[in-house]
Amino acid sequence: MLFARRSTGRLVAPAPTGADLGTILRAAAAAPDHERLRPFRFTVLEGHAKEAFGEVLAAAYDSRCAAAGAAALPAKREKERTKLGRAPLVLVVSAVRQASATVPWLEQLAAAAAAAQNACLAATALGFGSMWRTGEPSYDAEVKAALGLGATDAVVGWLYLGSHRKGAVPAPNDPDLTGLLLPWPPP
Ligand SMILES: Cc1cc2nc3c(=O)[nH]c(=O)nc-3n(C[C@H](O)[C@H](O)[C@H](O)COP(=O)(O)O)c2cc1C
């Protein structure tokens, strides 16, 4: 099952709902989490909320262009507005910074990333497709504010979830370990 998780750029209805969505969220919340700080947060965008958030992404693109003194490109703006349409449900995984004397922010981000991966794996186990994306909106203060996040919090991933088109289940991953094993002691 681990190797069956592959990224699928376009997913169709049905999205995971009800008990399946609950399982995906619970799997995410079961991620390893130093000191159980629970730094991860989840936002489910589907239906009208997904469309409304597309307007947020388009407005944030306009703001980024204005801040850079550049003209907004209509095609790029339209891509921002419609990009959440690539799947019937988008699960935003964020990390909200928790006060801790011992667990640095990097570890809180790592816990949220583990939550995102758990969600993708749970979706795969339930027969759904997934794709973890980020991009400029992840780092945009306007987008973070629209998600209820503070400037020092982080969007870790936009998980596109849904069903595979008929006959379009991707082949399992076949990882290549070349160059990944570091000899120790180092040469
Ligand atoms: C933090 C993170 C952000 C990513 N952002 C994007 C992205 O914005 N666009 C994209 O095409 N792939 C992105 N990817 C990569 C895909 O999710 C995917 O892992 C990659 O295309 C390899 O495909 P596979 O998962 O089927 O092996 C991201 C992966 C991670 C871990």
mmCIF file of C-alpha atoms and ligand atoms in Angstrom:
data_model
loop_
_atom_site.group_PDB
_atom_site.id
_atom_site.type_symbol
_atom_site.label_atom_id
_atom_site.label_comp_id
_atom_site.label_asym_id
_atom_site.label_seq_id
_atom_site.Cartn_x
_atom_site.Cartn_y
_atom_site.Cartn_z
ATOM 1 C CA MET A 1 0.000 0.000 0.000
ATOM 2 C CA LEU A 2 2.875 2.386 0.747
ATOM 3 C CA PHE A 3 4.124 2.025 -2.816
ATOM 4 C CA ALA A 4 0.622 2.452 -4.248
ATOM 5 C CA ARG A 5 0.523 6.109 -3.149
ATOM 6 C CA ARG A 6 1.163 8.044 -6.307
ATOM 7 C CA SER A 7 0.362 11.617 -7.225
ATOM 8 C CA THR A 8 -2.531 12.170 -9.592
ATOM 9 C CA GLY A 9 -2.873 15.644 -11.066
ATOM 10 C CA ARG A 10 -6.575 15.453 -11.914
ATOM 11 C CA LEU A 11 -9.054 13.659 -9.722
ATOM 12 C CA VAL A 12 -12.813 13.340 -10.086
ATOM 13 C CA ALA A 13 -15.874 12.834 -7.884
ATOM 14 C CA PRO A 14 -16.640 11.187 -5.604
ATOM 15 C CA ALA A 15 -14.422 12.758 -2.970
ATOM 16 C CA PRO A 16 -13.889 10.974 0.325
ATOM 17 C CA THR A 17 -16.804 11.874 2.578
ATOM 18 C CA GLY A 18 -18.329 10.766 5.865
ATOM 19 C CA ALA A 19 -16.530 7.862 7.505
ATOM 20 C CA ASP A 20 -13.794 7.816 4.829
ATOM 21 C CA LEU A 21 -12.981 11.492 5.326
ATOM 22 C CA GLY A 22 -13.049 10.902 9.070
ATOM 23 C CA THR A 23 -10.545 8.069 8.699
ATOM 24 C CA ILE A 24 -8.250 10.271 6.600
ATOM 25 C CA LEU A 25 -8.378 13.053 9.198
ATOM 26 C CA ARG A 26 -7.825 10.653 12.104
ATOM 27 C CA ALA A 27 -4.876 9.079 10.285
ATOM 28 C CA ALA A 28 -3.425 12.563 9.830
ATOM 29 C CA ALA A 29 -3.879 13.360 13.513
ATOM 30 C CA ALA A 30 -2.119 10.074 14.386
ATOM 31 C CA ALA A 31 1.170 11.428 13.031
ATOM 32 C CA PRO A 32 4.286 11.289 15.203
ATOM 33 C CA ASP A 33 4.218 14.441 17.300
ATOM 34 C CA HIS A 34 7.015 15.361 19.720
ATOM 35 C CA GLU A 35 5.541 16.220 23.132
ATOM 36 C CA ARG A 36 2.069 15.806 21.634
ATOM 37 C CA LEU A 37 1.899 19.480 20.863
ATOM 38 C CA ARG A 38 -0.705 18.868 18.134
ATOM 39 C CA PRO A 39 0.699 21.582 15.851
ATOM 40 C CA PHE A 40 -1.206 20.326 12.780
ATOM 41 C CA ARG A 41 -4.488 21.808 11.565
ATOM 42 C CA PHE A 42 -6.779 20.676 8.766
ATOM 43 C CA THR A 43 -9.098 22.680 6.529
ATOM 44 C CA VAL A 44 -11.530 20.816 4.293
ATOM 45 C CA LEU A 45 -12.373 22.715 1.108
ATOM 46 C CA GLU A 46 -15.110 21.277 -1.054
ATOM 47 C CA GLY A 47 -18.125 22.468 -3.027
ATOM 48 C CA HIS A 48 -18.898 26.158 -2.555
ATOM 49 C CA ALA A 49 -16.057 26.596 -0.055
ATOM 50 C CA LYS A 50 -13.581 25.398 -2.661
ATOM 51 C CA GLU A 51 -14.978 27.851 -5.206
ATOM 52 C CA ALA A 52 -14.961 30.693 -2.688
ATOM 53 C CA PHE A 53 -11.378 29.926 -1.757
ATOM 54 C CA GLY A 54 -10.478 30.123 -5.445
ATOM 55 C CA GLU A 55 -11.482 33.796 -5.279
ATOM 56 C CA VAL A 56 -9.139 34.194 -2.286
ATOM 57 C CA LEU A 57 -6.290 32.672 -4.314
ATOM 58 C CA ALA A 58 -7.019 34.979 -7.262
ATOM 59 C CA ALA A 59 -7.153 38.082 -5.015
ATOM 60 C CA ALA A 60 -3.914 37.039 -3.316
ATOM 61 C CA TYR A 61 -2.280 36.701 -6.738
ATOM 62 C CA ASP A 62 -3.419 40.255 -7.554
ATOM 63 C CA SER A 63 -1.892 41.454 -4.281
ATOM 64 C CA ARG A 64 1.417 39.691 -4.954
ATOM 65 C CA CYS A 65 1.573 41.304 -8.386
ATOM 66 C CA ALA A 66 0.729 44.738 -6.977
ATOM 67 C CA ALA A 67 3.372 44.363 -4.262
ATOM 68 C CA ALA A 68 5.940 43.444 -6.913
ATOM 69 C CA GLY A 69 4.845 46.327 -9.148
ATOM 70 C CA ALA A 70 3.922 43.851 -11.882
ATOM 71 C CA ALA A 71 0.766 43.568 -13.945
ATOM 72 C CA ALA A 72 -1.463 40.630 -13.078
ATOM 73 C CA LEU A 73 -1.634 38.223 -16.002
ATOM 74 C CA PRO A 74 -5.240 37.202 -16.764
ATOM 75 C CA ALA A 75 -4.299 33.579 -17.544
ATOM 76 C CA LYS A 76 -2.288 33.242 -14.352
ATOM 77 C CA ARG A 77 -5.076 34.842 -12.328
ATOM 78 C CA GLU A 78 -7.604 32.436 -13.820
ATOM 79 C CA LYS A 79 -5.330 29.501 -12.996
ATOM 80 C CA GLU A 80 -5.197 30.619 -9.367
ATOM 81 C CA ARG A 81 -8.981 31.016 -9.294
ATOM 82 C CA THR A 82 -9.659 27.554 -10.699
ATOM 83 C CA LYS A 83 -6.719 25.444 -9.518
ATOM 84 C CA LEU A 84 -8.629 23.886 -6.609
ATOM 85 C CA GLY A 85 -10.912 22.378 -9.252
ATOM 86 C CA ARG A 86 -8.278 19.751 -10.006
ATOM 87 C CA ALA A 87 -9.908 17.514 -7.381
ATOM 88 C CA PRO A 88 -13.327 17.398 -5.720
ATOM 89 C CA LEU A 89 -11.854 17.981 -2.268
ATOM 90 C CA VAL A 90 -8.755 19.817 -1.084
ATOM 91 C CA LEU A 91 -7.460 19.198 2.417
ATOM 92 C CA VAL A 92 -5.177 22.004 3.568
ATOM 93 C CA VAL A 93 -2.654 20.834 6.153
ATOM 94 C CA SER A 94 -1.123 23.603 8.226
ATOM 95 C CA ALA A 95 1.245 23.879 11.151
ATOM 96 C CA VAL A 96 0.310 26.270 13.927
ATOM 97 C CA ARG A 97 3.310 27.214 16.015
ATOM 98 C CA GLN A 98 3.038 25.916 19.573
ATOM 99 C CA ALA A 99 4.980 27.351 22.471
ATOM 100 C CA SER A 100 7.583 24.841 23.620
ATOM 101 C CA ALA A 101 10.961 25.097 25.278
ATOM 102 C CA THR A 102 12.101 21.785 23.794
ATOM 103 C CA VAL A 103 10.341 21.196 20.462
ATOM 104 C CA PRO A 104 11.671 23.560 17.783
ATOM 105 C CA TRP A 105 9.493 24.849 14.961
ATOM 106 C CA LEU A 106 11.249 22.517 12.529
ATOM 107 C CA GLU A 107 9.936 19.517 14.476
ATOM 108 C CA GLN A 108 6.444 20.978 14.537
ATOM 109 C CA LEU A 109 6.630 21.366 10.750
ATOM 110 C CA ALA A 110 7.893 17.791 10.546
ATOM 111 C CA ALA A 111 4.886 16.578 12.547
ATOM 112 C CA ALA A 112 2.518 18.446 10.219
ATOM 113 C CA ALA A 113 4.310 16.982 7.181
ATOM 114 C CA ALA A 114 3.927 13.515 8.701
ATOM 115 C CA ALA A 115 0.220 14.269 9.162
ATOM 116 C CA ALA A 116 -0.039 15.211 5.492
ATOM 117 C CA GLN A 117 1.678 12.001 4.419
ATOM 118 C CA ASN A 118 -0.555 9.947 6.723
ATOM 119 C CA ALA A 119 -3.586 11.567 5.082
ATOM 120 C CA CYS A 120 -2.310 10.695 1.595
ATOM 121 C CA LEU A 121 -1.581 7.109 2.652
ATOM 122 C CA ALA A 122 -4.990 6.728 4.286
ATOM 123 C CA ALA A 123 -6.647 8.070 1.130
ATOM 124 C CA THR A 124 -4.693 5.516 -0.920
ATOM 125 C CA ALA A 125 -5.680 2.678 1.433
ATOM 126 C CA LEU A 126 -9.329 3.673 0.977
ATOM 127 C CA GLY A 127 -8.972 3.581 -2.821
ATOM 128 C CA PHE A 128 -8.805 7.346 -3.396
ATOM 129 C CA GLY A 129 -6.215 9.308 -5.342
ATOM 130 C CA SER A 130 -4.193 12.151 -3.899
ATOM 131 C CA MET A 131 -1.645 14.799 -4.731
ATOM 132 C CA TRP A 132 0.329 16.959 -2.318
ATOM 133 C CA ARG A 133 0.924 20.420 -3.730
ATOM 134 C CA THR A 134 2.241 23.710 -2.419
ATOM 135 C CA GLY A 135 3.177 26.724 -4.558
ATOM 136 C CA GLU A 136 3.252 30.475 -3.945
ATOM 137 C CA PRO A 137 -0.113 30.697 -2.106
ATOM 138 C CA SER A 138 1.349 28.513 0.657
ATOM 139 C CA TYR A 139 3.694 31.332 1.605
ATOM 140 C CA ASP A 140 1.275 34.207 1.086
ATOM 141 C CA ALA A 141 0.186 36.081 4.247
ATOM 142 C CA GLU A 142 -3.193 36.935 2.691
ATOM 143 C CA VAL A 143 -3.896 33.267 1.988
ATOM 144 C CA LYS A 144 -2.733 32.242 5.446
ATOM 145 C CA ALA A 145 -5.011 34.844 7.028
ATOM 146 C CA ALA A 146 -7.954 33.530 4.970
ATOM 147 C CA LEU A 147 -7.270 30.096 6.488
ATOM 148 C CA GLY A 148 -7.253 31.589 9.981
ATOM 149 C CA LEU A 149 -3.497 31.199 10.313
ATOM 150 C CA GLY A 150 -1.023 33.685 11.708
ATOM 151 C CA ALA A 151 1.944 35.041 9.784
ATOM 152 C CA THR A 152 4.353 32.721 11.627
ATOM 153 C CA ASP A 153 2.240 29.616 11.002
ATOM 154 C CA ALA A 154 2.763 27.536 7.867
ATOM 155 C CA VAL A 155 0.735 25.920 5.145
ATOM 156 C CA VAL A 156 2.442 22.552 4.745
ATOM 157 C CA GLY A 157 0.387 21.199 1.883
ATOM 158 C CA TRP A 158 -2.722 21.348 -0.241
ATOM 159 C CA LEU A 159 -3.795 17.722 -0.514
ATOM 160 C CA TYR A 160 -5.934 17.181 -3.574
ATOM 161 C CA LEU A 161 -8.181 14.187 -2.888
ATOM 162 C CA GLY A 162 -10.718 12.381 -5.029
ATOM 163 C CA SER A 163 -11.310 9.378 -7.231
ATOM 164 C CA HIS A 164 -9.261 8.154 -10.144
ATOM 165 C CA ARG A 165 -10.774 8.341 -13.594
ATOM 166 C CA LYS A 166 -11.887 4.908 -14.751
ATOM 167 C CA GLY A 167 -8.860 2.787 -15.663
ATOM 168 C CA ALA A 168 -6.450 5.568 -14.631
ATOM 169 C CA VAL A 169 -5.052 4.229 -11.379
ATOM 170 C CA PRO A 170 -1.327 5.045 -11.494
ATOM 171 C CA ALA A 171 1.312 2.308 -11.324
ATOM 172 C CA PRO A 172 2.895 1.777 -7.917
ATOM 173 C CA ASN A 173 6.042 3.662 -7.043
ATOM 174 C CA ASP A 174 9.347 1.879 -7.661
ATOM 175 C CA PRO A 175 11.874 3.935 -5.688
ATOM 176 C CA ASP A 176 15.519 4.062 -6.699
ATOM 177 C CA LEU A 177 17.885 4.042 -3.716
ATOM 178 C CA THR A 178 20.911 5.069 -5.782
ATOM 179 C CA GLY A 179 22.808 7.792 -3.964
ATOM 180 C CA LEU A 180 20.509 7.793 -0.954
ATOM 181 C CA LEU A 181 22.594 5.627 1.376
ATOM 182 C CA LEU A 182 25.374 7.581 3.032
ATOM 183 C CA PRO A 183 28.333 5.479 4.074
ATOM 184 C CA TRP A 184 29.434 5.919 7.643
ATOM 185 C CA PRO A 185 31.961 7.042 8.565
ATOM 186 C CA PRO A 186 31.870 9.452 5.628
ATOM 187 C CA PRO A 187 34.682 8.961 3.082
HETATM 188 C C1 LIG B 1 5.975 19.629 0.410
HETATM 189 C C2 LIG B 1 5.684 19.167 -1.001
HETATM 190 C C3 LIG B 1 5.191 20.072 -1.904
HETATM 191 C C4 LIG B 1 4.936 19.690 -3.230
HETATM 192 N N1 LIG B 1 4.409 20.618 -4.088
HETATM 193 C C5 LIG B 1 4.152 20.253 -5.368
HETATM 194 C C6 LIG B 1 3.562 21.168 -6.275
HETATM 195 O O1 LIG B 1 3.209 22.301 -5.908
HETATM 196 N N2 LIG B 1 3.369 20.776 -7.547
HETATM 197 C C7 LIG B 1 3.720 19.521 -7.986
HETATM 198 O O2 LIG B 1 3.546 19.212 -9.167
HETATM 199 N N3 LIG B 1 4.260 18.609 -7.121
HETATM 200 C C8 LIG B 1 4.469 18.935 -5.836
HETATM 201 N N4 LIG B 1 4.999 18.032 -4.962
HETATM 202 C C9 LIG B 1 5.417 16.701 -5.471
HETATM 203 C C10 LIG B 1 4.261 15.735 -5.675
HETATM 204 O O3 LIG B 1 3.427 15.725 -4.516
HETATM 205 C C11 LIG B 1 4.773 14.299 -5.932
HETATM 206 O O4 LIG B 1 5.340 13.771 -4.786
HETATM 207 C C12 LIG B 1 5.757 14.188 -7.058
HETATM 208 O O5 LIG B 1 5.182 14.677 -8.227
HETATM 209 C C13 LIG B 1 6.205 12.723 -7.281
HETATM 210 O O6 LIG B 1 5.115 11.917 -7.641
HETATM 211 P P1 LIG B 1 4.721 10.621 -6.795
HETATM 212 O O7 LIG B 1 4.191 11.123 -5.472
HETATM 213 O O8 LIG B 1 3.696 9.913 -7.618
HETATM 214 O O9 LIG B 1 5.965 9.806 -6.602
HETATM 215 C C14 LIG B 1 5.198 18.368 -3.629
HETATM 216 C C15 LIG B 1 5.668 17.446 -2.686
HETATM 217 C C16 LIG B 1 5.903 17.832 -1.383
HETATM 218 C C17 LIG B 1 6.395 16.816 -0.379
#
